[in-house]
PDB file of N, CA and C in Angstrom:
ATOM      1  N   MET A   1      16.973 -16.647  27.850  1.00 47.00           N
ATOM      2  CA  MET A   1      16.992 -15.362  28.402  1.00 47.00           C
ATOM      3  C   MET A   1      17.620 -14.383  27.440  1.00 47.00           C
ATOM      4  N   ASN A   2      16.988 -13.248  27.256  1.00 54.00           N
ATOM      5  CA  ASN A   2      17.482 -12.218  26.350  1.00 54.00           C
ATOM      6  C   ASN A   2      18.669 -11.495  26.954  1.00 54.00           C
ATOM      7  N   GLN A   3      19.698 -11.242  26.106  1.00 62.00           N
ATOM      8  CA  GLN A   3      20.796 -10.468  26.543  1.00 62.00           C
ATOM      9  C   GLN A   3      20.412  -8.988  26.530  1.00 62.00           C
ATOM     10  N   PRO A   4      20.884  -8.181  27.506  1.00 64.00           N
ATOM     11  CA  PRO A   4      20.613  -6.734  27.437  1.00 64.00           C
ATOM     12  C   PRO A   4      21.172  -6.146  26.136  1.00 64.00           C
ATOM     13  N   LEU A   5      20.380  -5.326  25.485  1.00 73.00           N
ATOM     14  CA  LEU A   5      20.818  -4.683  24.246  1.00 73.00           C
ATOM     15  C   LEU A   5      21.226  -3.258  24.498  1.00 73.00           C
ATOM     16  N   ASP A   6      22.223  -2.764  23.735  1.00 86.00           N
ATOM     17  CA  ASP A   6      22.637  -1.382  23.913  1.00 86.00           C
ATOM     18  C   ASP A   6      21.572  -0.460  23.345  1.00 86.00           C
ATOM     19  N   PRO A   7      21.582   0.835  23.741  1.00 87.00           N
ATOM     20  CA  PRO A   7      20.535   1.767  23.239  1.00 87.00           C
ATOM     21  C   PRO A   7      20.493   1.903  21.728  1.00 87.00           C
ATOM     22  N   ALA A   8      21.632   1.838  21.098  1.00 91.00           N
ATOM     23  CA  ALA A   8      21.651   1.996  19.641  1.00 91.00           C
ATOM     24  C   ALA A   8      20.904   0.760  18.982  1.00 91.00           C
ATOM     25  N   GLU A   9      21.165  -0.421  19.509  1.00 91.00           N
ATOM     26  CA  GLU A   9      20.498  -1.622  18.989  1.00 91.00           C
ATOM     27  C   GLU A   9      19.022  -1.573  19.249  1.00 91.00           C
ATOM     28  N   LEU A  10      18.631  -1.086  20.423  1.00 90.00           N
ATOM     29  CA  LEU A  10      17.241  -0.998  20.778  1.00 90.00           C
ATOM     30  C   LEU A  10      16.534  -0.017  19.777  1.00 90.00           C
ATOM     31  N   ALA A  11      17.170   1.090  19.526  1.00 93.00           N
ATOM     32  CA  ALA A  11      16.604   2.068  18.549  1.00 93.00           C
ATOM     33  C   ALA A  11      16.491   1.490  17.191  1.00 93.00           C
ATOM     34  N   ARG A  12      17.523   0.730  16.746  1.00 95.00           N
ATOM     35  CA  ARG A  12      17.457   0.091  15.407  1.00 95.00           C
ATOM     36  C   ARG A  12      16.303  -0.900  15.341  1.00 95.00           C
ATOM     37  N   LEU A  13      16.180  -1.673  16.357  1.00 94.00           N
ATOM     38  CA  LEU A  13      15.071  -2.696  16.395  1.00 94.00           C
ATOM     39  C   LEU A  13      13.729  -2.026  16.403  1.00 94.00           C
ATOM     40  N   ALA A  14      13.625  -0.916  17.151  1.00 94.00           N
ATOM     41  CA  ALA A  14      12.336  -0.200  17.230  1.00 94.00           C
ATOM     42  C   ALA A  14      11.961   0.384  15.862  1.00 94.00           C
ATOM     43  N   ARG A  15      13.008   0.913  15.143  1.00 96.00           N
ATOM     44  CA  ARG A  15      12.749   1.430  13.797  1.00 96.00           C
ATOM     45  C   ARG A  15      12.321   0.289  12.827  1.00 96.00           C
ATOM     46  N   ARG A  16      12.983  -0.857  12.993  1.00 97.00           N
ATOM     47  CA  ARG A  16      12.658  -1.960  12.128  1.00 97.00           C
ATOM     48  C   ARG A  16      11.231  -2.446  12.352  1.00 97.00           C
ATOM     49  N   VAL A  17      10.773  -2.469  13.609  1.00 97.00           N
ATOM     50  CA  VAL A  17       9.401  -2.822  13.934  1.00 97.00           C
ATOM     51  C   VAL A  17       8.451  -1.844  13.247  1.00 97.00           C
ATOM     52  N   ALA A  18       8.738  -0.582  13.340  1.00 97.00           N
ATOM     53  CA  ALA A  18       7.915   0.427  12.714  1.00 97.00           C
ATOM     54  C   ALA A  18       7.840   0.248  11.200  1.00 97.00           C
ATOM     55  N   GLU A  19       8.970  -0.077  10.550  1.00 98.00           N
ATOM     56  CA  GLU A  19       9.045  -0.356   9.079  1.00 98.00           C
ATOM     57  C   GLU A  19       8.192  -1.570   8.801  1.00 98.00           C
ATOM     58  N   LEU A  20       8.312  -2.642   9.541  1.00 97.00           N
ATOM     59  CA  LEU A  20       7.596  -3.852   9.292  1.00 97.00           C
ATOM     60  C   LEU A  20       6.067  -3.607   9.483  1.00 97.00           C
ATOM     61  N   ARG A  21       5.696  -2.883  10.466  1.00 98.00           N
ATOM     62  CA  ARG A  21       4.249  -2.548  10.676  1.00 98.00           C
ATOM     63  C   ARG A  21       3.719  -1.758   9.500  1.00 98.00           C
ATOM     64  N   GLN A  22       4.503  -0.812   8.972  1.00 98.00           N
ATOM     65  CA  GLN A  22       4.044  -0.072   7.846  1.00 98.00           C
ATOM     66  C   GLN A  22       3.878  -0.919   6.623  1.00 98.00           C
ATOM     67  N   GLU A  23       4.835  -1.832   6.418  1.00 97.00           N
ATOM     68  CA  GLU A  23       4.774  -2.731   5.267  1.00 97.00           C
ATOM     69  C   GLU A  23       3.544  -3.686   5.446  1.00 97.00           C
ATOM     70  N   HIS A  24       3.276  -4.104   6.665  1.00 98.00           N
ATOM     71  CA  HIS A  24       2.142  -4.998   6.970  1.00 98.00           C
ATOM     72  C   HIS A  24       0.840  -4.277   6.660  1.00 98.00           C
ATOM     73  N   ARG A  25       0.716  -3.011   7.075  1.00 98.00           N
ATOM     74  CA  ARG A  25      -0.491  -2.209   6.776  1.00 98.00           C
ATOM     75  C   ARG A  25      -0.688  -2.035   5.270  1.00 98.00           C
ATOM     76  N   ALA A  26       0.394  -1.706   4.563  1.00 97.00           N
ATOM     77  CA  ALA A  26       0.344  -1.529   3.148  1.00 97.00           C
ATOM     78  C   ALA A  26      -0.087  -2.783   2.413  1.00 97.00           C
ATOM     79  N   LEU A  27       0.413  -3.904   2.882  1.00 97.00           N
ATOM     80  CA  LEU A  27       0.102  -5.176   2.319  1.00 97.00           C
ATOM     81  C   LEU A  27      -1.369  -5.525   2.549  1.00 97.00           C
ATOM     82  N   ASP A  28      -1.844  -5.241   3.774  1.00 97.00           N
ATOM     83  CA  ASP A  28      -3.247  -5.433   4.085  1.00 97.00           C
ATOM     84  C   ASP A  28      -4.162  -4.630   3.199  1.00 97.00           C
ATOM     85  N   GLU A  29      -3.826  -3.371   2.941  1.00 96.00           N
ATOM     86  CA  GLU A  29      -4.599  -2.559   2.092  1.00 96.00           C
ATOM     87  C   GLU A  29      -4.559  -3.069   0.666  1.00 96.00           C
ATOM     88  N   ALA A  30      -3.385  -3.502   0.166  1.00 94.00           N
ATOM     89  CA  ALA A  30      -3.266  -4.054  -1.192  1.00 94.00           C
ATOM     90  C   ALA A  30      -4.154  -5.312  -1.326  1.00 94.00           C
ATOM     91  N   ILE A  31      -4.132  -6.174  -0.336  1.00 94.00           N
ATOM     92  CA  ILE A  31      -4.934  -7.367  -0.336  1.00 94.00           C
ATOM     93  C   ILE A  31      -6.421  -7.008  -0.428  1.00 94.00           C
ATOM     94  N   ALA A  32      -6.841  -6.062   0.379  1.00 93.00           N
ATOM     95  CA  ALA A  32      -8.255  -5.607   0.351  1.00 93.00           C
ATOM     96  C   ALA A  32      -8.639  -5.103  -1.061  1.00 93.00           C
ATOM     97  N   ARG A  33      -7.770  -4.291  -1.631  1.00 92.00           N
ATOM     98  CA  ARG A  33      -8.058  -3.741  -2.977  1.00 92.00           C
ATOM     99  C   ARG A  33      -8.176  -4.906  -3.983  1.00 92.00           C
ATOM    100  N   LEU A  34      -7.285  -5.819  -3.873  1.00 91.00           N
ATOM    101  CA  LEU A  34      -7.244  -6.975  -4.864  1.00 91.00           C
ATOM    102  C   LEU A  34      -8.479  -7.837  -4.680  1.00 91.00           C
ATOM    103  N   GLN A  35      -8.909  -7.996  -3.462  1.00 90.00           N
ATOM    104  CA  GLN A  35     -10.135  -8.814  -3.171  1.00 90.00           C
ATOM    105  C   GLN A  35     -11.367  -8.157  -3.698  1.00 90.00           C
ATOM    106  N   GLU A  36     -11.355  -6.878  -3.814  1.00 89.00           N
ATOM    107  CA  GLU A  36     -12.532  -6.162  -4.333  1.00 89.00           C
ATOM    108  C   GLU A  36     -12.787  -6.419  -5.823  1.00 89.00           C
ATOM    109  N   GLY A  37     -11.719  -6.787  -6.498  1.00 83.00           N
ATOM    110  CA  GLY A  37     -11.834  -7.070  -7.963  1.00 83.00           C
ATOM    111  C   GLY A  37     -12.658  -8.302  -8.196  1.00 83.00           C
ATOM    112  N   ILE A  38     -13.399  -8.323  -9.257  1.00 80.00           N
ATOM    113  CA  ILE A  38     -14.207  -9.479  -9.639  1.00 80.00           C
ATOM    114  C   ILE A  38     -13.435 -10.712  -9.879  1.00 80.00           C
ATOM    115  N   GLN A  39     -12.326 -10.552 -10.586  1.00 83.00           N
ATOM    116  CA  GLN A  39     -11.524 -11.714 -10.939  1.00 83.00           C
ATOM    117  C   GLN A  39     -10.150 -11.631 -10.204  1.00 83.00           C
ATOM    118  N   ALA A  40     -10.219 -11.661  -8.890  1.00 82.00           N
ATOM    119  CA  ALA A  40      -8.966 -11.575  -8.117  1.00 82.00           C
ATOM    120  C   ALA A  40      -8.146 -12.873  -8.323  1.00 82.00           C
ATOM    121  N   ASP A  41      -6.861 -12.677  -8.472  1.00 89.00           N
ATOM    122  CA  ASP A  41      -5.949 -13.776  -8.690  1.00 89.00           C
ATOM    123  C   ASP A  41      -5.710 -14.483  -7.333  1.00 89.00           C
ATOM    124  N   GLU A  42      -6.232 -15.632  -7.202  1.00 91.00           N
ATOM    125  CA  GLU A  42      -6.165 -16.342  -5.912  1.00 91.00           C
ATOM    126  C   GLU A  42      -4.737 -16.654  -5.490  1.00 91.00           C
ATOM    127  N   LEU A  43      -3.898 -17.021  -6.492  1.00 93.00           N
ATOM    128  CA  LEU A  43      -2.537 -17.371  -6.142  1.00 93.00           C
ATOM    129  C   LEU A  43      -1.762 -16.151  -5.626  1.00 93.00           C
ATOM    130  N   VAL A  44      -1.970 -15.026  -6.240  1.00 92.00           N
ATOM    131  CA  VAL A  44      -1.370 -13.799  -5.809  1.00 92.00           C
ATOM    132  C   VAL A  44      -1.859 -13.420  -4.416  1.00 92.00           C
ATOM    133  N   LEU A  45      -3.139 -13.547  -4.174  1.00 93.00           N
ATOM    134  CA  LEU A  45      -3.708 -13.244  -2.868  1.00 93.00           C
ATOM    135  C   LEU A  45      -3.144 -14.196  -1.799  1.00 93.00           C
ATOM    136  N   LYS A  46      -2.979 -15.426  -2.125  1.00 96.00           N
ATOM    137  CA  LYS A  46      -2.428 -16.409  -1.184  1.00 96.00           C
ATOM    138  C   LYS A  46      -0.969 -16.038  -0.817  1.00 96.00           C
ATOM    139  N   ARG A  47      -0.178 -15.663  -1.800  1.00 96.00           N
ATOM    140  CA  ARG A  47       1.182 -15.306  -1.588  1.00 96.00           C
ATOM    141  C   ARG A  47       1.289 -14.046  -0.748  1.00 96.00           C
ATOM    142  N   MET A  48       0.475 -13.101  -1.027  1.00 96.00           N
ATOM    143  CA  MET A  48       0.442 -11.831  -0.252  1.00 96.00           C
ATOM    144  C   MET A  48       0.081 -12.102   1.169  1.00 96.00           C
ATOM    145  N   LYS A  49      -0.953 -12.959   1.420  1.00 96.00           N
ATOM    146  CA  LYS A  49      -1.338 -13.272   2.757  1.00 96.00           C
ATOM    147  C   LYS A  49      -0.242 -13.988   3.531  1.00 96.00           C
ATOM    148  N   LYS A  50       0.470 -14.903   2.859  1.00 98.00           N
ATOM    149  CA  LYS A  50       1.616 -15.574   3.537  1.00 98.00           C
ATOM    150  C   LYS A  50       2.706 -14.585   3.858  1.00 98.00           C
ATOM    151  N   HIS A  51       2.939 -13.635   2.988  1.00 98.00           N
ATOM    152  CA  HIS A  51       3.987 -12.638   3.239  1.00 98.00           C
ATOM    153  C   HIS A  51       3.571 -11.779   4.443  1.00 98.00           C
ATOM    154  N   LYS A  52       2.252 -11.477   4.487  1.00 97.00           N
ATOM    155  CA  LYS A  52       1.737 -10.662   5.596  1.00 97.00           C
ATOM    156  C   LYS A  52       1.920 -11.439   6.947  1.00 97.00           C
ATOM    157  N   LEU A  53       1.680 -12.727   6.913  1.00 98.00           N
ATOM    158  CA  LEU A  53       1.897 -13.523   8.108  1.00 98.00           C
ATOM    159  C   LEU A  53       3.392 -13.558   8.543  1.00 98.00           C
ATOM    160  N   ARG A  54       4.294 -13.665   7.569  1.00 98.00           N
ATOM    161  CA  ARG A  54       5.681 -13.635   7.862  1.00 98.00           C
ATOM    162  C   ARG A  54       6.116 -12.315   8.534  1.00 98.00           C
ATOM    163  N   LEU A  55       5.532 -11.225   8.003  1.00 98.00           N
ATOM    164  CA  LEU A  55       5.802  -9.889   8.608  1.00 98.00           C
ATOM    165  C   LEU A  55       5.326  -9.877  10.041  1.00 98.00           C
ATOM    166  N   LYS A  56       4.131 -10.397  10.282  1.00 97.00           N
ATOM    167  CA  LYS A  56       3.578 -10.429  11.643  1.00 97.00           C
ATOM    168  C   LYS A  56       4.515 -11.234  12.568  1.00 97.00           C
ATOM    169  N   ASP A  57       4.987 -12.338  12.104  1.00 98.00           N
ATOM    170  CA  ASP A  57       5.884 -13.155  12.906  1.00 98.00           C
ATOM    171  C   ASP A  57       7.208 -12.405  13.201  1.00 98.00           C
ATOM    172  N   GLN A  58       7.718 -11.721  12.200  1.00 97.00           N
ATOM    173  CA  GLN A  58       8.966 -10.951  12.369  1.00 97.00           C
ATOM    174  C   GLN A  58       8.747  -9.825  13.431  1.00 97.00           C
ATOM    175  N   ILE A  59       7.599  -9.135  13.344  1.00 97.00           N
ATOM    176  CA  ILE A  59       7.268  -8.108  14.238  1.00 97.00           C
ATOM    177  C   ILE A  59       7.187  -8.694  15.673  1.00 97.00           C
ATOM    178  N   ALA A  60       6.505  -9.755  15.855  1.00 96.00           N
ATOM    179  CA  ALA A  60       6.425 -10.400  17.201  1.00 96.00           C
ATOM    180  C   ALA A  60       7.801 -10.799  17.715  1.00 96.00           C
ATOM    181  N   TRP A  61       8.660 -11.392  16.847  1.00 95.00           N
ATOM    182  CA  TRP A  61       9.946 -11.827  17.289  1.00 95.00           C
ATOM    183  C   TRP A  61      10.787 -10.669  17.746  1.00 95.00           C
ATOM    184  N   ILE A  62      10.777  -9.555  17.000  1.00 95.00           N
ATOM    185  CA  ILE A  62      11.579  -8.395  17.373  1.00 95.00           C
ATOM    186  C   ILE A  62      11.012  -7.725  18.651  1.00 95.00           C
ATOM    187  N   GLU A  63       9.718  -7.668  18.740  1.00 93.00           N
ATOM    188  CA  GLU A  63       9.074  -7.095  19.952  1.00 93.00           C
ATOM    189  C   GLU A  63       9.489  -7.900  21.146  1.00 93.00           C
ATOM    190  N   ASN A  64       9.568  -9.230  21.040  1.00 92.00           N
ATOM    191  CA  ASN A  64       9.956 -10.070  22.073  1.00 92.00           C
ATOM    192  C   ASN A  64      11.366  -9.747  22.588  1.00 92.00           C
ATOM    193  N   LEU A  65      12.260  -9.374  21.621  1.00 88.00           N
ATOM    194  CA  LEU A  65      13.639  -8.957  21.967  1.00 88.00           C
ATOM    195  C   LEU A  65      13.644  -7.665  22.721  1.00 88.00           C
ATOM    196  N   LEU A  66      12.655  -6.770  22.439  1.00 86.00           N
ATOM    197  CA  LEU A  66      12.627  -5.495  23.024  1.00 86.00           C
ATOM    198  C   LEU A  66      12.090  -5.532  24.460  1.00 86.00           C
ATOM    199  N   ILE A  67      11.320  -6.530  24.840  1.00 83.00           N
ATOM    200  CA  ILE A  67      10.760  -6.672  26.169  1.00 83.00           C
ATOM    201  C   ILE A  67      11.810  -7.221  27.066  1.00 83.00           C
ATOM    202  N   PRO A  68      12.110  -6.504  28.170  1.00 75.00           N
ATOM    203  CA  PRO A  68      13.170  -6.959  29.062  1.00 75.00           C
ATOM    204  C   PRO A  68      12.637  -8.202  29.853  1.00 75.00           C
ATOM    205  N   ASP A  69      13.544  -9.143  30.162  1.00 73.00           N
ATOM    206  CA  ASP A  69      13.197 -10.268  30.958  1.00 73.00           C
ATOM    207  C   ASP A  69      12.881  -9.827  32.415  1.00 73.00           C
ATOM    208  N   GLU A  70      11.882 -10.391  32.995  1.00 71.00           N
ATOM    209  CA  GLU A  70      11.561 -10.079  34.380  1.00 71.00           C
ATOM    210  C   GLU A  70      12.025 -11.288  35.231  1.00 71.00           C
ATOM    211  N   PRO A  71      12.593 -10.956  36.398  1.00 67.00           N
ATOM    212  CA  PRO A  71      12.999 -12.039  37.268  1.00 67.00           C
ATOM    213  C   PRO A  71      11.781 -12.800  37.804  1.00 67.00           C
ATOM    214  N   ALA A  72      11.941 -14.095  37.938  1.00 58.00           N
ATOM    215  CA  ALA A  72      10.844 -14.944  38.381  1.00 58.00           C
ATOM    216  C   ALA A  72      10.537 -14.737  39.875  1.00 58.00           C
TER     217      ALA A  72
END
C-alpha cells in the first residue's frame, strides 16, 4: 500500500515524470534518426533501446506512486 505523499513530493514526482517522458521522446527520435542511416551501429541502437525501456519502467513506477490507493 502506498503511503500518502505530501504535496511538495507529489509535485516533485510529477516534474520527474515529465522530465523522463521528454528524455524518452528525445531518445525515440534519436533512435529513429540513427536507424535511417545505411550503416547504423547495432550495438549503439541496442543500448539506446534498453535505456529507453528503463526510462519507460521508471515512468510507470513513479506514476504508480502518484495514483492513490483505492479501498477494496
